[in-house]
């Protein structure tokens, strides 16, 4: 009997994206093997780290040590308030691989092509630029230029990139960490 494949979708959500590490830790403890991952923004970062063999507990340690909003990274080119050097540093220091093809688990990273106002899914070639771009919230972080297009946070147009997994997995598990609604405090 053929083993069933499990795809994992990881949404964006800024700092809340670290919750994905907890989900991955639970899947590891249950011996659930993920066969492919699709993620955007912080979900893409966590998904790529996991696919590269970084353990969920180590991801938490990495994020505790990292200062994403480092004031020394101010950008003065008016494309964004902060440079993306903090993302690049995380990637370079913690990934032993440089290309999608070198990951232990196939990953698709969702980006927003701001120039053409479309969602783009990348799963081949170098990891650095797509991973930096998908974490680049417009106006906060400087965008990444790829093949002449301005690429930014994938969550801008698609915060739950399930599309690359549809038809390619027997089961899809989705983890969405960003609220889509405003909540009001309940009065007793």
C-alpha atoms as a PDB file:
ATOM      1  CA  UNK A   1       0.000   0.000   0.000  1.00  0.00           C
ATOM      2  CA  UNK A   2       1.291   3.441  -0.968  1.00  0.00           C
ATOM      3  CA  UNK A   3       2.195   5.745   1.921  1.00  0.00           C
ATOM      4  CA  UNK A   4      -0.102   8.785   2.141  1.00  0.00           C
ATOM      5  CA  UNK A   5       1.528  12.179   1.552  1.00  0.00           C
ATOM      6  CA  UNK A   6       0.916  15.184   3.767  1.00  0.00           C
ATOM      7  CA  UNK A   7       1.279  18.769   2.622  1.00  0.00           C
ATOM      8  CA  UNK A   8       1.598  21.579   5.139  1.00  0.00           C
ATOM      9  CA  UNK A   9       0.442  25.177   4.559  1.00  0.00           C
ATOM     10  CA  UNK A  10       1.955  27.822   6.849  1.00  0.00           C
ATOM     11  CA  UNK A  11       0.415  31.300   6.820  1.00  0.00           C
ATOM     12  CA  UNK A  12       2.137  34.578   7.438  1.00  0.00           C
ATOM     13  CA  UNK A  13       1.552  36.398  10.667  1.00  0.00           C
ATOM     14  CA  UNK A  14       4.664  38.295  11.709  1.00  0.00           C
ATOM     15  CA  UNK A  15       5.902  37.275  15.154  1.00  0.00           C
ATOM     16  CA  UNK A  16       2.897  34.943  15.505  1.00  0.00           C
ATOM     17  CA  UNK A  17       4.484  32.867  12.744  1.00  0.00           C
ATOM     18  CA  UNK A  18       6.749  31.387  15.381  1.00  0.00           C
ATOM     19  CA  UNK A  19       3.687  29.384  16.484  1.00  0.00           C
ATOM     20  CA  UNK A  20       4.350  27.272  13.388  1.00  0.00           C
ATOM     21  CA  UNK A  21       7.424  25.901  15.191  1.00  0.00           C
ATOM     22  CA  UNK A  22       5.114  24.565  17.917  1.00  0.00           C
ATOM     23  CA  UNK A  23       2.945  22.827  15.332  1.00  0.00           C
ATOM     24  CA  UNK A  24       6.022  21.290  13.696  1.00  0.00           C
ATOM     25  CA  UNK A  25       7.266  20.121  17.094  1.00  0.00           C
ATOM     26  CA  UNK A  26       3.899  18.422  17.747  1.00  0.00           C
ATOM     27  CA  UNK A  27       3.990  16.754  14.306  1.00  0.00           C
ATOM     28  CA  UNK A  28       7.529  15.515  15.031  1.00  0.00           C
ATOM     29  CA  UNK A  29       6.437  14.121  18.409  1.00  0.00           C
ATOM     30  CA  UNK A  30       3.572  12.285  16.681  1.00  0.00           C
ATOM     31  CA  UNK A  31       5.967  10.978  13.987  1.00  0.00           C
ATOM     32  CA  UNK A  32       3.925  12.673  11.263  1.00  0.00           C
ATOM     33  CA  UNK A  33       6.136  13.098   8.205  1.00  0.00           C
ATOM     34  CA  UNK A  34       5.423  16.158   6.103  1.00  0.00           C
ATOM     35  CA  UNK A  35       6.038  15.544   2.388  1.00  0.00           C
ATOM     36  CA  UNK A  36       5.818  19.138   1.146  1.00  0.00           C
ATOM     37  CA  UNK A  37       5.382  22.652   2.534  1.00  0.00           C
ATOM     38  CA  UNK A  38       3.898  25.861   1.174  1.00  0.00           C
ATOM     39  CA  UNK A  39       4.337  29.066   3.119  1.00  0.00           C
ATOM     40  CA  UNK A  40       4.257  32.808   2.995  1.00  0.00           C
ATOM     41  CA  UNK A  41       6.105  35.419   5.047  1.00  0.00           C
ATOM     42  CA  UNK A  42       6.972  34.067   8.517  1.00  0.00           C
ATOM     43  CA  UNK A  43       5.381  30.728   7.549  1.00  0.00           C
ATOM     44  CA  UNK A  44       7.781  30.450   4.610  1.00  0.00           C
ATOM     45  CA  UNK A  45      10.741  31.236   6.871  1.00  0.00           C
ATOM     46  CA  UNK A  46       9.726  28.555   9.384  1.00  0.00           C
ATOM     47  CA  UNK A  47       8.910  26.072   6.593  1.00  0.00           C
ATOM     48  CA  UNK A  48      12.288  26.515   4.886  1.00  0.00           C
ATOM     49  CA  UNK A  49      14.182  26.241   8.181  1.00  0.00           C
ATOM     50  CA  UNK A  50      12.293  23.014   8.958  1.00  0.00           C
ATOM     51  CA  UNK A  51      12.853  21.598   5.469  1.00  0.00           C
ATOM     52  CA  UNK A  52      16.559  22.352   5.879  1.00  0.00           C
ATOM     53  CA  UNK A  53      16.682  20.235   9.049  1.00  0.00           C
ATOM     54  CA  UNK A  54      16.445  22.960  11.717  1.00  0.00           C
ATOM     55  CA  UNK A  55      14.549  21.583  14.710  1.00  0.00           C
ATOM     56  CA  UNK A  56      11.510  23.537  15.978  1.00  0.00           C
ATOM     57  CA  UNK A  57      13.138  24.231  19.369  1.00  0.00           C
ATOM     58  CA  UNK A  58      16.160  25.677  17.566  1.00  0.00           C
ATOM     59  CA  UNK A  59      13.872  27.960  15.523  1.00  0.00           C
ATOM     60  CA  UNK A  60      12.556  29.447  18.745  1.00  0.00           C
ATOM     61  CA  UNK A  61      16.119  30.034  19.953  1.00  0.00           C
ATOM     62  CA  UNK A  62      17.033  31.648  16.623  1.00  0.00           C
ATOM     63  CA  UNK A  63      14.126  34.087  16.831  1.00  0.00           C
ATOM     64  CA  UNK A  64      14.848  34.953  20.475  1.00  0.00           C
ATOM     65  CA  UNK A  65      18.395  35.991  19.496  1.00  0.00           C
ATOM     66  CA  UNK A  66      17.347  37.912  16.378  1.00  0.00           C
ATOM     67  CA  UNK A  67      16.405  41.573  16.364  1.00  0.00           C
ATOM     68  CA  UNK A  68      14.278  41.914  13.222  1.00  0.00           C
ATOM     69  CA  UNK A  69      13.434  45.535  13.868  1.00  0.00           C
ATOM     70  CA  UNK A  70      17.012  46.605  14.522  1.00  0.00           C
ATOM     71  CA  UNK A  71      17.180  50.417  14.487  1.00  0.00           C
ATOM     72  CA  UNK A  72      20.667  50.159  12.931  1.00  0.00           C
ATOM     73  CA  UNK A  73      18.968  48.804   9.833  1.00  0.00           C
ATOM     74  CA  UNK A  74      17.165  52.015   8.914  1.00  0.00           C
ATOM     75  CA  UNK A  75      16.760  52.520   5.197  1.00  0.00           C
ATOM     76  CA  UNK A  76      17.095  55.995   3.750  1.00  0.00           C
ATOM     77  CA  UNK A  77      16.095  55.174   0.170  1.00  0.00           C
ATOM     78  CA  UNK A  78      12.337  55.724   0.743  1.00  0.00           C
ATOM     79  CA  UNK A  79      11.408  52.188  -0.420  1.00  0.00           C
ATOM     80  CA  UNK A  80      10.900  50.989   3.133  1.00  0.00           C
ATOM     81  CA  UNK A  81      11.695  52.069   6.674  1.00  0.00           C
ATOM     82  CA  UNK A  82      13.989  49.135   7.420  1.00  0.00           C
ATOM     83  CA  UNK A  83      16.535  47.183   5.422  1.00  0.00           C
ATOM     84  CA  UNK A  84      16.098  43.433   5.002  1.00  0.00           C
ATOM     85  CA  UNK A  85      19.565  42.685   6.359  1.00  0.00           C
ATOM     86  CA  UNK A  86      18.074  41.039   9.484  1.00  0.00           C
ATOM     87  CA  UNK A  87      16.244  38.471   7.318  1.00  0.00           C
ATOM     88  CA  UNK A  88      19.353  37.841   5.247  1.00  0.00           C
ATOM     89  CA  UNK A  89      21.390  37.322   8.403  1.00  0.00           C
ATOM     90  CA  UNK A  90      18.924  34.733   9.771  1.00  0.00           C
ATOM     91  CA  UNK A  91      18.943  32.858   6.481  1.00  0.00           C
ATOM     92  CA  UNK A  92      22.698  32.906   5.909  1.00  0.00           C
ATOM     93  CA  UNK A  93      23.568  31.960   9.512  1.00  0.00           C
ATOM     94  CA  UNK A  94      20.997  29.183   9.901  1.00  0.00           C
ATOM     95  CA  UNK A  95      20.641  27.508   6.531  1.00  0.00           C
ATOM     96  CA  UNK A  96      23.308  25.114   5.370  1.00  0.00           C
ATOM     97  CA  UNK A  97      21.733  24.992   1.909  1.00  0.00           C
ATOM     98  CA  UNK A  98      21.436  27.700  -0.725  1.00  0.00           C
ATOM     99  CA  UNK A  99      18.853  26.305  -3.160  1.00  0.00           C
ATOM    100  CA  UNK A 100      15.312  24.953  -2.951  1.00  0.00           C
ATOM    101  CA  UNK A 101      16.511  21.703  -4.534  1.00  0.00           C
ATOM    102  CA  UNK A 102      18.865  21.088  -1.573  1.00  0.00           C
ATOM    103  CA  UNK A 103      16.081  21.057   1.051  1.00  0.00           C
ATOM    104  CA  UNK A 104      15.065  17.757   2.699  1.00  0.00           C
ATOM    105  CA  UNK A 105      11.376  18.516   2.035  1.00  0.00           C
ATOM    106  CA  UNK A 106      10.069  20.334  -1.064  1.00  0.00           C
ATOM    107  CA  UNK A 107       8.972  23.899  -0.235  1.00  0.00           C
ATOM    108  CA  UNK A 108       7.034  26.491  -2.206  1.00  0.00           C
ATOM    109  CA  UNK A 109       7.394  30.127  -1.118  1.00  0.00           C
ATOM    110  CA  UNK A 110       4.580  32.582  -1.868  1.00  0.00           C
ATOM    111  CA  UNK A 111       5.541  36.131  -2.886  1.00  0.00           C
ATOM    112  CA  UNK A 112       3.625  39.167  -4.062  1.00  0.00           C
ATOM    113  CA  UNK A 113       4.866  40.570  -7.353  1.00  0.00           C
ATOM    114  CA  UNK A 114       4.050  44.197  -6.539  1.00  0.00           C
ATOM    115  CA  UNK A 115       4.915  45.369 -10.061  1.00  0.00           C
ATOM    116  CA  UNK A 116       2.273  43.162 -11.700  1.00  0.00           C
ATOM    117  CA  UNK A 117      -0.091  42.769  -8.699  1.00  0.00           C
ATOM    118  CA  UNK A 118       0.012  38.960  -8.768  1.00  0.00           C
ATOM    119  CA  UNK A 119       0.892  36.095  -6.459  1.00  0.00           C
ATOM    120  CA  UNK A 120       4.015  34.136  -7.377  1.00  0.00           C
ATOM    121  CA  UNK A 121       5.016  30.711  -6.008  1.00  0.00           C
ATOM    122  CA  UNK A 122       8.721  29.831  -6.159  1.00  0.00           C
ATOM    123  CA  UNK A 123      10.095  26.348  -5.487  1.00  0.00           C
ATOM    124  CA  UNK A 124      13.297  26.203  -7.556  1.00  0.00           C
ATOM    125  CA  UNK A 125      16.622  27.995  -7.615  1.00  0.00           C
ATOM    126  CA  UNK A 126      18.294  30.119  -4.931  1.00  0.00           C
ATOM    127  CA  UNK A 127      16.517  30.478  -1.574  1.00  0.00           C
ATOM    128  CA  UNK A 128      17.842  33.808  -0.334  1.00  0.00           C
ATOM    129  CA  UNK A 129      15.964  36.365  -2.446  1.00  0.00           C
ATOM    130  CA  UNK A 130      12.522  34.684  -2.403  1.00  0.00           C
ATOM    131  CA  UNK A 131      12.732  34.113   1.348  1.00  0.00           C
ATOM    132  CA  UNK A 132      13.783  37.704   2.048  1.00  0.00           C
ATOM    133  CA  UNK A 133      11.098  39.050  -0.297  1.00  0.00           C
ATOM    134  CA  UNK A 134       8.252  37.068   1.267  1.00  0.00           C
ATOM    135  CA  UNK A 135       9.109  38.542   4.663  1.00  0.00           C
ATOM    136  CA  UNK A 136       9.277  42.128   3.369  1.00  0.00           C
ATOM    137  CA  UNK A 137       6.139  43.914   4.506  1.00  0.00           C
ATOM    138  CA  UNK A 138       5.597  46.848   2.107  1.00  0.00           C
ATOM    139  CA  UNK A 139       6.638  50.259   3.462  1.00  0.00           C
ATOM    140  CA  UNK A 140       8.174  48.619   6.549  1.00  0.00           C
ATOM    141  CA  UNK A 141      10.966  46.671   4.815  1.00  0.00           C
ATOM    142  CA  UNK A 142      12.692  47.417   1.537  1.00  0.00           C
ATOM    143  CA  UNK A 143      11.435  45.180  -1.293  1.00  0.00           C
ATOM    144  CA  UNK A 144      13.534  42.694  -3.256  1.00  0.00           C
ATOM    145  CA  UNK A 145      13.947  43.165  -6.990  1.00  0.00           C
ATOM    146  CA  UNK A 146      13.742  39.848  -8.855  1.00  0.00           C
ATOM    147  CA  UNK A 147      13.825  39.645 -12.657  1.00  0.00           C
ATOM    148  CA  UNK A 148      12.857  43.313 -12.886  1.00  0.00           C
ATOM    149  CA  UNK A 149       9.832  43.016 -10.578  1.00  0.00           C
ATOM    150  CA  UNK A 150       9.369  44.416  -7.079  1.00  0.00           C
ATOM    151  CA  UNK A 151       8.744  41.445  -4.799  1.00  0.00           C
ATOM    152  CA  UNK A 152       7.249  41.782  -1.311  1.00  0.00           C
ATOM    153  CA  UNK A 153       5.424  39.862   1.422  1.00  0.00           C
ATOM    154  CA  UNK A 154       3.385  37.017  -0.055  1.00  0.00           C
ATOM    155  CA  UNK A 155       0.687  37.565   2.557  1.00  0.00           C
ATOM    156  CA  UNK A 156      -0.254  40.828   0.892  1.00  0.00           C
ATOM    157  CA  UNK A 157      -2.277  38.914  -1.726  1.00  0.00           C
ATOM    158  CA  UNK A 158      -2.280  35.341  -0.391  1.00  0.00           C
ATOM    159  CA  UNK A 159      -1.732  34.690   3.301  1.00  0.00           C
ATOM    160  CA  UNK A 160      -2.688  30.998   3.023  1.00  0.00           C
ATOM    161  CA  UNK A 161      -0.907  29.597  -0.059  1.00  0.00           C
ATOM    162  CA  UNK A 162      -2.555  26.204  -0.376  1.00  0.00           C
ATOM    163  CA  UNK A 163      -2.528  26.246  -4.220  1.00  0.00           C
ATOM    164  CA  UNK A 164       0.894  24.561  -4.743  1.00  0.00           C
ATOM    165  CA  UNK A 165      -0.260  21.583  -2.648  1.00  0.00           C
ATOM    166  CA  UNK A 166      -3.681  20.994  -4.205  1.00  0.00           C
ATOM    167  CA  UNK A 167      -3.565  17.807  -6.256  1.00  0.00           C
ATOM    168  CA  UNK A 168      -0.010  17.035  -5.099  1.00  0.00           C
ATOM    169  CA  UNK A 169      -0.749  15.575  -1.642  1.00  0.00           C
ATOM    170  CA  UNK A 170      -3.197  13.071  -0.210  1.00  0.00           C
ATOM    171  CA  UNK A 171      -3.845  15.303   2.808  1.00  0.00           C
ATOM    172  CA  UNK A 172      -3.278  19.001   3.449  1.00  0.00           C
ATOM    173  CA  UNK A 173      -2.825  20.389   6.942  1.00  0.00           C
ATOM    174  CA  UNK A 174      -3.154  24.146   7.238  1.00  0.00           C
ATOM    175  CA  UNK A 175      -1.919  26.393  10.026  1.00  0.00           C
ATOM    176  CA  UNK A 176      -3.240  29.950  10.002  1.00  0.00           C
ATOM    177  CA  UNK A 177      -1.836  32.210  12.733  1.00  0.00           C
ATOM    178  CA  UNK A 178      -3.139  35.610  11.706  1.00  0.00           C
ATOM    179  CA  UNK A 179      -6.599  36.783  12.720  1.00  0.00           C
ATOM    180  CA  UNK A 180      -8.824  38.016   9.918  1.00  0.00           C
ATOM    181  CA  UNK A 181     -11.267  39.747  12.243  1.00  0.00           C
ATOM    182  CA  UNK A 182     -11.136  42.379  14.863  1.00  0.00           C
ATOM    183  CA  UNK A 183     -12.346  41.097  18.192  1.00  0.00           C
ATOM    184  CA  UNK A 184     -13.993  43.099  20.929  1.00  0.00           C
ATOM    185  CA  UNK A 185     -13.580  42.445  24.591  1.00  0.00           C
ATOM    186  CA  UNK A 186     -16.611  40.779  26.101  1.00  0.00           C
ATOM    187  CA  UNK A 187     -18.353  42.560  28.961  1.00  0.00           C
ATOM    188  CA  UNK A 188     -19.808  40.458  31.742  1.00  0.00           C
END
